[in-house]
Tab-separated table of C-alpha atoms in Angstrom:
chain	number	residue	atom	x	y	z
I	5	MET	CA	16.520	-39.039	-31.088
I	6	GLU	CA	16.432	-38.042	-34.768
I	7	MET	CA	18.892	-35.214	-34.105
I	8	ARG	CA	21.364	-37.558	-32.374
I	9	GLU	CA	21.216	-40.037	-35.255
I	10	ALA	CA	21.879	-37.233	-37.748
I	11	ILE	CA	24.900	-36.074	-35.717
I	12	LEU	CA	26.351	-39.598	-35.598
I	13	SER	CA	25.709	-40.129	-39.309
I	14	LEU	CA	27.678	-37.000	-40.217
I	15	HIS	CA	30.403	-37.928	-37.727
I	16	SER	CA	30.810	-41.327	-39.409
I	17	GLU	CA	31.349	-39.479	-42.702
I	18	GLY	CA	34.331	-37.688	-41.184
I	19	GLU	CA	32.795	-34.269	-40.441
I	20	THR	CA	34.061	-32.307	-37.436
I	21	CYS	CA	31.806	-31.005	-34.653
I	22	GLN	CA	31.966	-27.490	-36.133
I	23	GLU	CA	30.949	-28.774	-39.571
I	24	ILE	CA	28.137	-30.840	-38.065
I	25	ALA	CA	26.793	-27.776	-36.229
I	26	ARG	CA	26.880	-25.775	-39.477
I	27	THR	CA	25.101	-28.543	-41.427
I	28	LEU	CA	22.406	-29.080	-38.774
I	29	SER	CA	21.905	-25.425	-37.885
I	30	SER	CA	18.207	-25.730	-38.810
I	31	LEU	CA	17.857	-28.242	-35.943
I	32	LYS	CA	19.606	-25.773	-33.610
I	33	VAL	CA	22.561	-28.112	-33.130
I	34	THR	CA	25.591	-26.397	-31.593
I	35	LYS	CA	29.203	-27.490	-31.637
I	36	SER	CA	29.021	-28.504	-27.974
I	37	THR	CA	25.838	-30.543	-28.593
I	38	ALA	CA	27.545	-32.459	-31.384
I	39	TRP	CA	30.648	-33.070	-29.247
I	40	TYR	CA	28.603	-34.289	-26.261
I	41	THR	CA	26.442	-36.596	-28.410
I	42	ILE	CA	29.482	-38.220	-30.027
I	43	LYS	CA	31.241	-38.639	-26.690
I	44	ARG	CA	28.200	-40.243	-25.077
I	45	TYR	CA	27.779	-42.654	-28.015
I	46	LYS	CA	31.402	-43.751	-27.709
I	47	TYR	CA	30.896	-44.333	-23.997
I	48	THR	CA	27.484	-46.081	-24.036
I	49	GLY	CA	27.231	-47.363	-27.625
I	50	SER	CA	23.654	-46.043	-27.846
I	51	VAL	CA	21.683	-42.860	-28.578
I	52	GLU	CA	18.928	-43.768	-26.100
I	53	ASN	CA	18.328	-41.648	-23.016
I	54	ARG	CA	20.064	-42.863	-19.919
I	55	PRO	CA	17.886	-44.307	-17.149
I	56	LYS	CA	17.006	-41.604	-14.649
I	57	SER	CA	18.292	-41.933	-11.103
I	58	GLY	CA	15.982	-42.085	-8.132
I	59	ARG	CA	12.587	-43.580	-7.593
I	60	PRO	CA	10.172	-43.043	-10.509
I	61	ARG	CA	7.068	-40.949	-9.906
I	62	SER	CA	4.158	-42.922	-8.563
I	63	ILE	CA	1.790	-40.095	-7.550
I	64	ARG	CA	2.436	-37.009	-9.701
I	65	THR	CA	1.983	-38.903	-12.939
I	66	ARG	CA	1.040	-37.385	-16.272
I	67	LYS	CA	-2.404	-38.933	-15.931
I	68	LEU	CA	-3.005	-37.170	-12.580
I	69	ILE	CA	-1.692	-33.863	-13.928
I	70	GLU	CA	-3.967	-33.927	-16.974
I	71	ALA	CA	-6.982	-35.040	-14.925
I	72	THR	CA	-6.382	-32.179	-12.480
I	73	ARG	CA	-5.987	-29.696	-15.329
I	74	SER	CA	-9.305	-30.847	-16.773
I	75	LYS	CA	-11.112	-30.527	-13.414
I	76	ILE	CA	-9.769	-27.017	-12.830
I	77	ARG	CA	-10.776	-25.998	-16.347
I	78	ARG	CA	-14.352	-27.096	-15.609
I	79	ASN	CA	-14.440	-25.508	-12.148
I	80	PRO	CA	-11.483	-23.311	-11.083
I	81	LYS	CA	-13.019	-22.736	-7.622
I	82	ARG	CA	-12.237	-26.259	-6.407
I	83	SER	CA	-10.048	-26.300	-3.313
I	84	ILE	CA	-6.768	-28.211	-3.131
I	85	ARG	CA	-8.270	-30.300	-0.323
I	86	LYS	CA	-11.214	-31.344	-2.516
I	87	LEU	CA	-9.023	-32.055	-5.557
I	88	ALA	CA	-6.733	-34.222	-3.431
I	89	SER	CA	-9.680	-36.085	-1.920
I	90	GLU	CA	-11.254	-36.790	-5.326
I	91	ALA	CA	-7.923	-38.037	-6.730
I	92	GLY	CA	-7.112	-40.121	-3.655
I	93	VAL	CA	-3.746	-38.420	-3.053
I	94	GLY	CA	-2.276	-36.317	-0.282
I	95	ARG	CA	-2.795	-32.561	-0.128
I	96	GLU	CA	0.945	-31.885	-0.429
I	97	SER	CA	1.144	-33.983	-3.598
I	98	MET	CA	-1.824	-32.128	-5.077
I	99	ARG	CA	-0.271	-28.803	-4.068
I	100	LYS	CA	2.895	-29.738	-5.999
I	101	VAL	CA	0.830	-30.754	-9.032
I	102	ILE	CA	-0.870	-27.353	-9.062
I	103	ARG	CA	2.165	-25.205	-8.308
I	104	LYS	CA	5.019	-27.062	-10.016
I	105	ASP	CA	3.366	-29.016	-12.810
I	106	LEU	CA	0.440	-26.751	-13.750
I	107	LYS	CA	2.192	-23.495	-12.735
I	108	MET	CA	-0.946	-22.233	-10.988
I	109	LYS	CA	-1.552	-20.234	-7.802
I	110	ALA	CA	-4.577	-19.838	-5.552
I	111	TYR	CA	-5.929	-16.283	-5.631
I	112	HIS	CA	-8.484	-14.638	-3.358
I	113	LEU	CA	-11.852	-13.860	-4.928
I	114	GLN	CA	-12.536	-10.136	-5.167
I	115	LYS	CA	-15.636	-8.252	-4.063
I	116	ARG	CA	-16.882	-5.548	-6.409
I	117	GLN	CA	-19.912	-3.390	-6.859
I	118	LEU	CA	-22.114	-4.805	-9.598
I	119	PRO	CA	-22.054	-2.140	-12.343
I	120	SER	CA	-25.151	-1.296	-14.309
I	121	ALA	CA	-25.060	-1.164	-18.086
I	122	ALA	CA	-25.455	2.619	-17.970
I	123	MET	CA	-22.549	2.994	-15.559
I	124	VAL	CA	-20.267	0.816	-17.708
I	125	THR	CA	-21.150	2.863	-20.795
I	126	LYS	CA	-20.478	6.123	-18.956
I	127	ARG	CA	-17.177	4.835	-17.562
I	128	LEU	CA	-16.039	3.854	-21.027
I	129	SER	CA	-16.952	7.156	-22.694
I	130	ARG	CA	-15.464	9.304	-19.916
I	131	ALA	CA	-12.302	7.205	-19.688
I	132	LYS	CA	-11.775	7.955	-23.395
I	133	VAL	CA	-12.264	11.675	-22.723
I	134	LEU	CA	-9.669	11.649	-19.923
I	135	ARG	CA	-7.224	9.622	-21.992
I	136	ASP	CA	-7.520	12.086	-24.870
I	137	TRP	CA	-7.077	15.002	-22.454
I	138	MET	CA	-3.857	13.454	-21.101
I	139	LYS	CA	-2.590	12.915	-24.623
I	140	ALA	CA	-3.334	16.523	-25.558
I	141	TRP	CA	-1.799	18.027	-22.385
I	142	PRO	CA	0.985	15.647	-21.257
I	143	GLU	CA	3.027	18.480	-19.747
I	144	LYS	CA	0.309	19.647	-17.309
I	145	SER	CA	0.388	18.385	-13.722
I	146	ILE	CA	-2.763	16.744	-12.370
I	147	ILE	CA	-3.710	17.221	-8.712
I	148	TRP	CA	-5.342	13.916	-7.681
I	149	THR	CA	-7.471	14.344	-4.516
I	150	ASP	CA	-9.638	12.285	-2.200
I	151	GLU	CA	-10.905	11.911	1.384
I	152	LYS	CA	-10.363	8.950	3.685
I	153	ASN	CA	-11.695	7.993	7.096
I	154	CYS	CA	-8.891	6.701	9.356
I	155	THR	CA	-9.550	4.954	12.677
I	156	VAL	CA	-7.308	4.603	15.724
I	157	GLU	CA	-7.365	0.812	15.372
I	158	GLN	CA	-4.541	-1.274	13.926
I	159	ALA	CA	-5.038	-2.275	10.319
I	160	CYS	CA	-5.485	-5.995	9.712
I	161	LYS	CA	-5.387	-7.972	6.464
I	162	SER	CA	-6.485	-11.509	7.299
I	163	HIS	CA	-4.751	-13.086	4.292
I	164	ASN	CA	-1.400	-11.374	4.978
I	165	ASP	CA	-1.003	-10.833	8.718
I	166	ARG	CA	0.454	-13.902	10.424
I	167	ILE	CA	2.279	-14.870	13.601
I	168	LEU	CA	4.932	-17.612	13.800
I	169	ALA	CA	4.686	-19.999	16.737
I	170	ARG	CA	5.016	-23.684	17.629
I	171	ASN	CA	1.728	-23.672	19.494
I	172	ILE	CA	-0.739	-20.791	19.074
I	173	LYS	CA	-2.324	-21.598	22.446
I	174	LYS	CA	0.895	-20.691	24.229
I	175	VAL	CA	1.127	-17.244	22.580
I	176	PRO	CA	-0.148	-14.409	24.840
I	177	VAL	CA	-3.537	-13.068	23.811
I	178	ASN	CA	-2.206	-9.534	23.248
I	179	ASN	CA	0.413	-10.857	20.790
I	180	LYS	CA	-1.945	-12.928	18.636
I	181	THR	CA	-5.026	-10.700	18.649
I	182	ILE	CA	-5.988	-7.451	16.974
I	183	PHE	CA	-8.806	-6.063	19.068
I	184	ARG	CA	-11.767	-4.233	17.573
I	185	ARG	CA	-14.150	-1.693	19.111
I	186	GLN	CA	-17.746	-1.328	18.010
I	187	HIS	CA	-17.372	2.386	17.226
I	188	PRO	CA	-13.665	3.287	17.131
I	189	ALA	CA	-12.588	6.914	17.184
I	190	SER	CA	-11.657	8.191	13.747
I	191	VAL	CA	-10.620	11.217	11.743
I	192	MET	CA	-11.502	12.175	8.197
I	193	VAL	CA	-8.553	13.489	6.181
I	194	TRP	CA	-8.345	15.126	2.772
I	195	ALA	CA	-5.214	15.202	0.651
I	196	GLY	CA	-3.906	15.248	-2.873
I	197	VAL	CA	-0.787	14.378	-4.858
I	198	THR	CA	0.392	15.650	-8.210
I	199	SER	CA	1.834	13.897	-11.221
I	200	CYS	CA	5.013	15.964	-10.781
I	201	GLY	CA	5.586	14.586	-7.256
I	202	LYS	CA	4.117	17.344	-5.082
I	203	LYS	CA	1.850	16.855	-2.046
I	204	THR	CA	-0.987	19.078	-0.868
I	205	PRO	CA	-1.374	19.699	2.862
I	206	LEU	CA	-2.964	16.794	4.720
I	207	ILE	CA	-6.171	18.388	6.005
I	208	SER	CA	-8.029	16.925	9.005
I	209	ILE	CA	-11.789	17.342	9.174
I	210	PRO	CA	-13.237	17.636	12.721
I	211	GLU	CA	-14.913	14.469	14.000
I	212	GLY	CA	-18.661	14.429	13.541
I	213	VAL	CA	-18.614	17.217	10.961
I	214	LYS	CA	-20.248	16.290	7.669
I	215	VAL	CA	-18.317	17.196	4.538
I	216	ASN	CA	-20.937	19.228	2.692
I	217	GLN	CA	-20.459	21.791	-0.052
I	218	VAL	CA	-20.045	24.645	2.454
I	219	LEU	CA	-17.218	22.939	4.378
I	220	TYR	CA	-15.604	21.698	1.172
I	221	LEU	CA	-15.653	25.158	-0.432
I	222	GLU	CA	-14.196	26.666	2.721
I	223	MET	CA	-11.363	24.111	2.657
I	224	LEU	CA	-10.639	24.760	-1.038
I	225	THR	CA	-10.671	28.528	-0.544
I	226	GLU	CA	-8.597	28.775	2.638
I	227	LYS	CA	-6.120	25.879	2.251
I	228	VAL	CA	-6.013	24.202	-1.153
I	229	LEU	CA	-6.009	27.206	-3.503
I	230	PRO	CA	-3.406	29.185	-1.447
I	231	TRP	CA	-1.159	26.098	-1.483
I	232	ALA	CA	-1.528	25.686	-5.261
I	233	GLN	CA	-0.758	29.381	-5.840
I	234	THR	CA	2.510	29.165	-3.911
I	235	GLN	CA	3.804	26.172	-5.898
I	236	HIS	CA	6.008	26.376	-8.973
I	237	TRP	CA	4.295	24.715	-11.945
I	238	ASP	CA	6.234	24.101	-15.138
I	239	HIS	CA	3.130	24.057	-17.331
I	240	SER	CA	0.178	24.893	-15.057
I	241	TYR	CA	-2.002	22.229	-13.394
I	242	CYS	CA	-5.405	20.531	-13.475
I	243	PHE	CA	-7.566	19.813	-10.415
I	244	GLN	CA	-9.255	16.397	-10.082
I	245	GLN	CA	-11.960	15.254	-7.685
I	246	ASP	CA	-14.397	12.342	-7.613
I	247	GLU	CA	-18.187	12.377	-7.724
I	248	ALA	CA	-18.894	12.810	-3.986
I	249	PRO	CA	-22.021	14.969	-3.435
I	250	SER	CA	-19.981	17.807	-1.919
I	251	HIS	CA	-17.797	17.820	-5.051
I	252	THR	CA	-20.551	17.722	-7.649
I	253	ALA	CA	-22.624	20.548	-6.106
I	254	ASN	CA	-23.178	23.345	-8.621
I	255	LYS	CA	-21.548	26.005	-6.427
I	256	VAL	CA	-18.425	23.869	-6.013
I	257	GLN	CA	-18.237	23.129	-9.733
I	258	GLU	CA	-18.585	26.832	-10.571
I	259	TRP	CA	-15.933	27.808	-8.002
I	260	CYS	CA	-13.437	25.233	-9.300
I	261	GLN	CA	-14.053	26.326	-12.889
I	262	LYS	CA	-13.398	29.938	-11.887
I	263	PHE	CA	-10.298	29.612	-9.705
I	264	PHE	CA	-8.368	26.590	-11.026
I	265	PRO	CA	-6.502	26.930	-14.358
I	266	GLU	CA	-7.802	23.500	-15.445
I	267	PHE	CA	-10.519	21.418	-13.816
I	268	TRP	CA	-12.169	18.068	-14.595
I	269	SER	CA	-15.874	18.708	-14.152
I	270	LYS	CA	-18.414	16.161	-12.946
I	271	GLU	CA	-19.235	15.457	-16.600
I	272	MET	CA	-15.657	14.235	-17.161
I	273	TRP	CA	-14.889	11.991	-14.177
I	274	PRO	CA	-16.051	8.345	-14.673
I	275	PRO	CA	-18.637	7.158	-12.112
I	276	SER	CA	-17.693	4.602	-9.426
I	277	SER	CA	-14.022	4.750	-10.371
I	278	PRO	CA	-11.753	4.496	-7.319
I	279	ASP	CA	-9.613	2.212	-9.517
I	280	LEU	CA	-8.696	5.305	-11.564
I	281	ASN	CA	-7.923	7.688	-8.698
I	282	VAL	CA	-4.252	7.661	-7.641
I	283	MET	CA	-5.204	8.359	-4.033
I	284	ASP	CA	-7.468	5.305	-3.910
I	285	TYR	CA	-5.382	2.717	-5.757
I	286	ALA	CA	-1.988	3.731	-4.345
I	287	ILE	CA	-1.471	6.588	-1.879
I	288	TRP	CA	-3.989	5.700	0.839
I	289	SER	CA	-2.700	2.111	0.890
I	290	ILE	CA	0.876	3.341	1.386
I	291	LEU	CA	-0.246	5.589	4.237
I	292	GLU	CA	-2.239	2.778	5.829
I	293	ARG	CA	0.782	0.447	5.800
I	294	LYS	CA	2.830	3.058	7.623
I	295	VAL	CA	0.216	4.239	10.112
I	296	GLY	CA	-1.829	1.073	10.668
I	297	VAL	CA	0.955	-0.903	12.361
I	298	LYS	CA	-0.520	-0.302	15.819
I	299	THR	CA	-3.581	0.897	17.709
I	300	TYR	CA	-3.557	4.512	18.887
I	301	SER	CA	-4.860	5.619	22.273
I	302	ASN	CA	-6.611	8.711	20.859
I	303	VAL	CA	-7.292	10.652	17.679
I	304	GLU	CA	-4.566	13.214	18.348
I	305	ASP	CA	-1.887	10.515	18.322
I	306	LEU	CA	-3.375	9.192	15.076
I	307	LYS	CA	-3.205	12.675	13.508
I	308	VAL	CA	0.464	12.999	14.485
I	309	ALA	CA	1.232	9.612	12.899
I	310	LEU	CA	-0.676	10.537	9.724
I	311	LEU	CA	1.185	13.829	9.368
I	312	ALA	CA	4.536	12.087	9.886
I	313	ALA	CA	3.715	9.405	7.290
I	314	TRP	CA	2.472	12.054	4.866
I	315	ALA	CA	5.669	14.074	5.261
I	316	ASP	CA	7.716	10.910	4.685
I	317	LEU	CA	5.919	10.059	1.415
I	318	ASP	CA	8.570	9.924	-1.304
I	319	GLU	CA	8.234	12.086	-4.430
I	320	GLU	CA	9.401	9.306	-6.728
I	321	VAL	CA	6.716	6.967	-5.331
I	322	ILE	CA	4.124	9.656	-6.033
I	323	ARG	CA	5.322	10.133	-9.609
I	324	ARG	CA	5.301	6.383	-10.302
I	325	SER	CA	1.813	6.034	-8.817
I	326	CYS	CA	0.491	8.909	-10.918
I	327	GLY	CA	2.200	7.495	-13.990
I	328	ALA	CA	0.004	4.395	-13.743
I	329	ALA	CA	-3.207	6.409	-14.177
I	330	ARG	CA	-3.017	6.586	-17.957
I	331	LYS	CA	-2.290	2.850	-18.188
I	332	ARG	CA	-5.358	2.185	-16.056
I	333	LEU	CA	-7.499	4.325	-18.322
I	334	ASN	CA	-6.329	2.234	-21.266
I	335	VAL	CA	-7.209	-0.964	-19.374
I	336	VAL	CA	-10.714	0.342	-18.632
I	337	ILE	CA	-11.169	1.244	-22.301
I	338	LYS	CA	-9.903	-2.178	-23.380
I	339	ALA	CA	-12.330	-3.769	-20.887
I	340	LYS	CA	-15.217	-1.785	-22.451
I	341	GLY	CA	-15.794	0.173	-19.248
I	342	GLY	CA	-15.060	-2.726	-16.877
I	343	TYR	CA	-12.777	-2.624	-13.866
I	344	CYS	CA	-9.029	-2.468	-14.365
I	345	GLU	CA	-7.985	-4.598	-11.367
């Protein structure tokens, strides 16, 4: 209102729209704003806002919005149904208050392992060590590795997987159901990706065979090391593995130290840190989305699908996923050893 009055006052003194905009530049008045204000005054004879068209709000009032904001601030776990019931309004109205007026969304609560104080301290100190290593050797490729158990059953995410229908009762059972067995057949696979976009072989571990230090050393000796030796590395590479018992065994640690050019020992990798391993936070999820679209009749069919999805994994996706590792280390350090997602 004050700005409009100032524009009209200068206009009455004979100033042009361009001169008014220059004089009132501190109020962020443009030439078009001055022209529109003058035109509207000549048409209506007033600087007041015009009456808004349509029916005025009767439900999503400022009072309801502020009351809802206050309730959510005190307890953000309230459901939309409960908030609507307490306010005496419909759920759709309350949903609009939350989404449009308060700009909020409903997020799923996350389940996490409760970290001990010692684990948090160790995560923080080792995350700093890894971050400093990456800063010192940015040109070296890191081979990120991990194992995963894959079952023949179709993957299902209850908060994402949906089916569209007018009446769910009329949808055939096979179309609306993902069946589960008590003990589905499965296969354990081992794989790794590098920060330069390479992929190790996808290695299947026979069903029922426990991955101990003997089997793991045999796999590293016969498959992983020969693969690494045949690759072209611009500035050498570093081998990463988590803290699984077969990885932290003394014989395995000594072998890795002897045969890999660079190796992150068990004293370097942060404990309970799947959120820092590229395979865990990115690659396995991509593979699961590709392979878990259906249920397989046997393990052999599952292996074929896994190999096809692994071969189809794009190098650029791998590089981008690996590029996020350093950012995640910084988040863990900023969180004083807490989780980064």
